[in-house]
């Protein structure tokens, strides 16, 4: 099993450009999450999903959109990137509800110039 | 908003020594988890301790939980160079209804000197 995978690993964007980060999991987990990690800070929840076709806002959702059209995939979109969105983005999944063990992907480093 | 806070922020010890790091949190919990993050990599789940447990072991890891003090500690015994990483405690994040994710502290950066 690959676990949780993320695409791409690294990306550079110019301010105003858009992009989509892809997260895929092969563990048949219901719950999926997107976090961002900034230097010197813990991870912060952006959006999450409790099942196929559902999405909900987390702690820092502004500037991001998500979709979960298939159970195994969770997409994070930036419609108009801003320098403040420079960060490392982690996807995670879990078989139980949000407060239980989560399995993380390797991360996507995003630099917005 | 951060629920957990790790202490110390950084810790450097000699290989073979024990490493202890602490986590304090603010509100009541169902469980507390510890994760490890190697430089530039994703987080790896280490151990989960439930609110009705006081101590839990996994290999060289020992976690304690004191709900009266709202604190937890992670002990790594007989440290190895490969233990060099950042360690985070995490608790459930609640908004409106049930838990919707995890909230993390800023982490303890552990360096094992050879």
CSV table of C-alpha atoms in Angstrom, one decimal:
chain,number,residue,atom,x,y,z
A,1,UNK,CA,0.0,0.0,0.0
A,2,UNK,CA,1.2,3.5,-0.9
A,3,UNK,CA,-0.8,5.1,2.0
A,4,UNK,CA,-1.3,8.8,1.4
A,5,UNK,CA,0.3,10.3,-1.6
A,6,UNK,CA,0.5,14.0,-2.7
A,7,UNK,CA,1.1,15.6,-6.0
A,8,UNK,CA,3.1,17.7,-6.8
A,9,UNK,CA,6.0,17.6,-4.3
A,10,UNK,CA,7.0,21.2,-5.0
A,11,UNK,CA,5.6,24.1,-6.9
A,12,UNK,CA,6.4,27.7,-7.5
A,13,UNK,CA,3.5,30.1,-8.4
A,14,UNK,CA,3.3,33.7,-9.2
A,15,UNK,CA,0.8,35.8,-7.4
A,16,UNK,CA,-2.7,35.4,-8.9
A,17,UNK,CA,-2.1,32.1,-10.5
A,18,UNK,CA,-4.2,29.1,-9.7
A,19,UNK,CA,-3.3,25.5,-9.0
A,20,UNK,CA,-4.7,22.3,-7.6
A,21,UNK,CA,-3.0,20.0,-5.1
A,22,UNK,CA,-4.0,16.3,-5.3
A,23,UNK,CA,-4.2,13.9,-2.4
A,24,UNK,CA,-4.8,10.2,-2.8
A,25,UNK,CA,-5.2,7.5,-0.3
A,26,UNK,CA,-5.5,3.7,-0.8
A,27,UNK,CA,-6.6,2.8,2.7
A,28,UNK,CA,-10.4,3.2,2.0
A,29,UNK,CA,-10.6,5.9,4.7
A,30,UNK,CA,-13.7,8.0,5.1
A,31,UNK,CA,-12.1,11.1,6.5
A,32,UNK,CA,-9.6,13.3,4.7
A,33,UNK,CA,-8.0,16.5,5.7
A,34,UNK,CA,-5.8,19.3,4.4
A,35,UNK,CA,-3.4,21.1,6.7
A,36,UNK,CA,-0.8,23.8,6.2
A,37,UNK,CA,2.4,24.1,8.2
A,38,UNK,CA,4.3,27.4,8.5
A,39,UNK,CA,7.8,27.9,10.0
A,40,UNK,CA,7.7,27.6,13.8
A,41,UNK,CA,4.1,26.7,13.9
A,42,UNK,CA,2.1,23.5,14.2
A,43,UNK,CA,-0.2,22.3,11.5
A,44,UNK,CA,-3.4,24.2,11.0
A,45,UNK,CA,-6.5,22.6,9.5
A,46,UNK,CA,-7.7,24.2,6.2
A,47,UNK,CA,-10.6,22.0,5.1
A,48,UNK,CA,-11.7,18.5,5.7
A,49,UNK,CA,-14.1,15.8,4.4
A,50,UNK,CA,-16.2,13.2,6.3
A,51,UNK,CA,-16.9,11.2,3.2
A,52,UNK,CA,-17.3,11.2,-0.6
A,53,UNK,CA,-19.1,14.3,-1.8
A,54,UNK,CA,-18.7,16.2,1.5
A,55,UNK,CA,-16.4,19.0,2.4
A,56,UNK,CA,-16.3,21.4,5.4
A,57,UNK,CA,-14.2,24.4,6.5
A,58,UNK,CA,-11.5,24.1,9.1
A,59,UNK,CA,-9.5,26.7,11.0
A,60,UNK,CA,-8.0,28.6,8.0
A,61,UNK,CA,-10.2,28.0,5.0
A,62,UNK,CA,-10.0,31.5,3.3
A,63,UNK,CA,-8.4,31.4,-0.2
A,64,UNK,CA,-8.8,27.7,-0.6
A,65,UNK,CA,-11.5,25.4,-2.1
A,66,UNK,CA,-11.7,21.6,-1.9
A,67,UNK,CA,-13.5,18.8,-3.6
A,68,UNK,CA,-14.0,15.1,-2.8
A,69,UNK,CA,-15.6,13.6,-5.9
A,70,UNK,CA,-14.1,10.2,-5.2
A,71,UNK,CA,-13.6,8.6,-1.8
A,72,UNK,CA,-9.9,8.1,-2.4
A,73,UNK,CA,-9.1,11.6,-3.6
A,74,UNK,CA,-9.2,15.0,-1.9
A,75,UNK,CA,-8.3,18.1,-4.0
A,76,UNK,CA,-7.2,21.4,-2.6
A,77,UNK,CA,-7.5,24.4,-5.0
A,78,UNK,CA,-6.0,27.9,-4.8
A,79,UNK,CA,-7.9,30.1,-7.2
A,80,UNK,CA,-5.7,33.2,-6.9
A,81,UNK,CA,-2.5,32.5,-5.1
A,82,UNK,CA,-1.1,35.0,-2.6
A,83,UNK,CA,2.4,35.2,-1.0
A,84,UNK,CA,0.7,34.4,2.3
A,85,UNK,CA,-0.2,31.0,1.0
A,86,UNK,CA,3.5,30.1,0.8
A,87,UNK,CA,3.6,27.0,3.0
A,88,UNK,CA,4.0,23.3,3.2
A,89,UNK,CA,0.7,21.5,2.7
A,90,UNK,CA,-0.1,18.2,4.2
A,91,UNK,CA,-3.0,15.8,3.4
A,92,UNK,CA,-4.1,13.3,5.9
A,93,UNK,CA,-6.7,10.6,6.2
A,94,UNK,CA,-8.3,8.5,9.0
A,95,UNK,CA,-10.7,5.6,9.3
A,96,UNK,CA,-12.4,7.1,12.4
A,97,UNK,CA,-13.7,10.6,13.1
A,98,UNK,CA,-11.5,13.7,13.3
A,99,UNK,CA,-9.9,13.2,16.7
A,100,UNK,CA,-8.4,9.7,16.0
A,101,UNK,CA,-5.2,8.6,14.4
A,102,UNK,CA,-4.4,10.3,11.1
A,103,UNK,CA,-2.1,9.2,8.4
A,104,UNK,CA,-0.2,11.9,6.6
A,105,UNK,CA,1.2,12.3,3.1
A,106,UNK,CA,4.7,13.6,2.4
A,107,UNK,CA,3.7,17.2,1.8
A,108,UNK,CA,3.7,19.7,-1.0
A,109,UNK,CA,6.0,22.7,-0.7
A,110,UNK,CA,4.4,25.8,-2.3
A,111,UNK,CA,6.2,29.0,-3.0
A,112,UNK,CA,4.1,32.0,-4.1
A,113,UNK,CA,6.2,34.8,-5.5
B,1,UNK,CA,-5.9,28.2,17.7
B,2,UNK,CA,-3.4,25.8,19.3
B,3,UNK,CA,-4.6,23.4,22.0
B,4,UNK,CA,-1.3,21.8,22.8
B,5,UNK,CA,2.1,23.3,23.6
B,6,UNK,CA,5.3,21.3,23.7
B,7,UNK,CA,8.2,22.0,26.0
B,8,UNK,CA,11.0,22.4,25.4
B,9,UNK,CA,11.0,23.9,22.0
B,10,UNK,CA,14.4,22.3,21.3
B,11,UNK,CA,16.4,19.6,23.0
B,12,UNK,CA,19.9,18.3,22.2
B,13,UNK,CA,21.2,15.1,23.9
B,14,UNK,CA,23.9,12.5,23.4
B,15,UNK,CA,23.1,9.3,21.7
B,16,UNK,CA,22.1,6.6,24.3
B,17,UNK,CA,20.5,9.1,26.7
B,18,UNK,CA,16.8,9.4,27.4
B,19,UNK,CA,14.8,12.3,25.9
B,20,UNK,CA,11.7,13.7,27.6
B,21,UNK,CA,9.4,16.3,26.1
B,22,UNK,CA,6.2,17.6,27.5
B,23,UNK,CA,2.8,18.8,26.2
B,24,UNK,CA,0.3,21.0,28.0
B,25,UNK,CA,-3.2,21.5,26.7
B,26,UNK,CA,-6.1,23.7,27.6
B,27,UNK,CA,-9.5,21.9,27.3
B,28,UNK,CA,-10.8,18.4,28.2
B,29,UNK,CA,-9.8,15.7,25.8
B,30,UNK,CA,-10.8,12.2,24.7
B,31,UNK,CA,-7.3,11.3,23.7
B,32,UNK,CA,-3.9,12.8,23.0
B,33,UNK,CA,-1.5,11.8,20.3
B,34,UNK,CA,2.2,12.2,19.6
B,35,UNK,CA,3.6,12.5,16.1
B,36,UNK,CA,7.1,12.6,14.7
B,37,UNK,CA,8.2,14.6,11.7
B,38,UNK,CA,11.6,14.1,10.1
B,39,UNK,CA,13.0,17.1,8.3
B,40,UNK,CA,11.1,17.8,5.2
B,41,UNK,CA,8.8,14.8,5.6
B,42,UNK,CA,5.2,14.1,6.6
B,43,UNK,CA,4.1,13.4,10.1
B,44,UNK,CA,4.2,9.9,11.4
B,45,UNK,CA,1.8,8.7,14.2
B,46,UNK,CA,3.7,7.4,17.2
B,47,UNK,CA,1.2,6.7,19.9
B,48,UNK,CA,-2.3,7.6,21.1
B,49,UNK,CA,-3.3,7.7,24.8
B,50,UNK,CA,-6.9,7.9,25.8
B,51,UNK,CA,-8.2,10.1,28.6
B,52,UNK,CA,-8.8,7.1,30.9
B,53,UNK,CA,-5.2,5.9,30.5
B,54,UNK,CA,-2.3,7.1,32.6
B,55,UNK,CA,0.6,5.5,30.8
B,56,UNK,CA,1.2,3.7,27.5
B,57,UNK,CA,4.3,2.1,26.1
B,58,UNK,CA,5.4,1.4,22.5
B,59,UNK,CA,8.9,0.0,22.0
B,60,UNK,CA,11.3,2.7,23.3
B,61,UNK,CA,8.5,5.2,23.8
B,62,UNK,CA,6.6,5.8,27.0
B,63,UNK,CA,3.8,8.3,27.1
B,64,UNK,CA,2.1,9.5,30.3
B,65,UNK,CA,-1.1,11.5,30.6
B,66,UNK,CA,-2.2,13.6,33.6
B,67,UNK,CA,-5.7,14.9,32.9
B,68,UNK,CA,-5.8,16.8,36.2
B,69,UNK,CA,-2.8,18.9,35.1
B,70,UNK,CA,-3.8,18.8,31.5
B,71,UNK,CA,-0.4,17.6,30.5
B,72,UNK,CA,1.4,14.7,28.8
B,73,UNK,CA,5.0,13.6,28.4
B,74,UNK,CA,6.8,11.6,25.8
B,75,UNK,CA,9.9,9.7,26.9
B,76,UNK,CA,12.2,8.2,24.3
B,77,UNK,CA,14.7,5.8,26.0
B,78,UNK,CA,18.2,4.9,24.7
B,79,UNK,CA,18.0,7.5,22.0
B,80,UNK,CA,19.5,7.0,18.5
B,81,UNK,CA,20.6,9.3,15.8
B,82,UNK,CA,17.5,8.3,13.8
B,83,UNK,CA,15.3,9.8,16.6
B,84,UNK,CA,16.5,13.3,15.5
B,85,UNK,CA,13.2,14.9,14.4
B,86,UNK,CA,10.4,17.2,15.5
B,87,UNK,CA,7.8,15.8,17.9
B,88,UNK,CA,4.3,17.1,18.1
B,89,UNK,CA,1.4,16.5,20.4
B,90,UNK,CA,-2.1,16.7,19.0
B,91,UNK,CA,-5.6,16.7,20.4
B,92,UNK,CA,-9.0,16.7,18.7
B,93,UNK,CA,-10.3,19.9,17.3
B,94,UNK,CA,-14.0,20.6,17.8
B,95,UNK,CA,-16.2,23.1,16.1
B,96,UNK,CA,-19.9,23.1,16.2
B,97,UNK,CA,-20.3,19.4,16.6
B,98,UNK,CA,-17.9,16.4,16.7
B,99,UNK,CA,-14.2,16.4,16.3
B,100,UNK,CA,-13.3,17.6,12.8
B,101,UNK,CA,-9.6,17.3,12.8
B,102,UNK,CA,-6.5,17.6,15.0
B,103,UNK,CA,-4.9,20.7,16.6
B,104,UNK,CA,-1.1,20.6,17.0
B,105,UNK,CA,1.4,22.3,19.1
B,106,UNK,CA,4.5,24.0,17.7
B,107,UNK,CA,6.6,20.9,18.4
B,108,UNK,CA,9.8,20.0,20.2
B,109,UNK,CA,12.9,19.7,17.9
B,110,UNK,CA,15.0,16.9,19.2
B,111,UNK,CA,18.6,16.5,18.1
B,112,UNK,CA,20.6,13.4,19.0
B,113,UNK,CA,24.3,14.0,19.0
B,114,UNK,CA,26.5,11.0,18.0
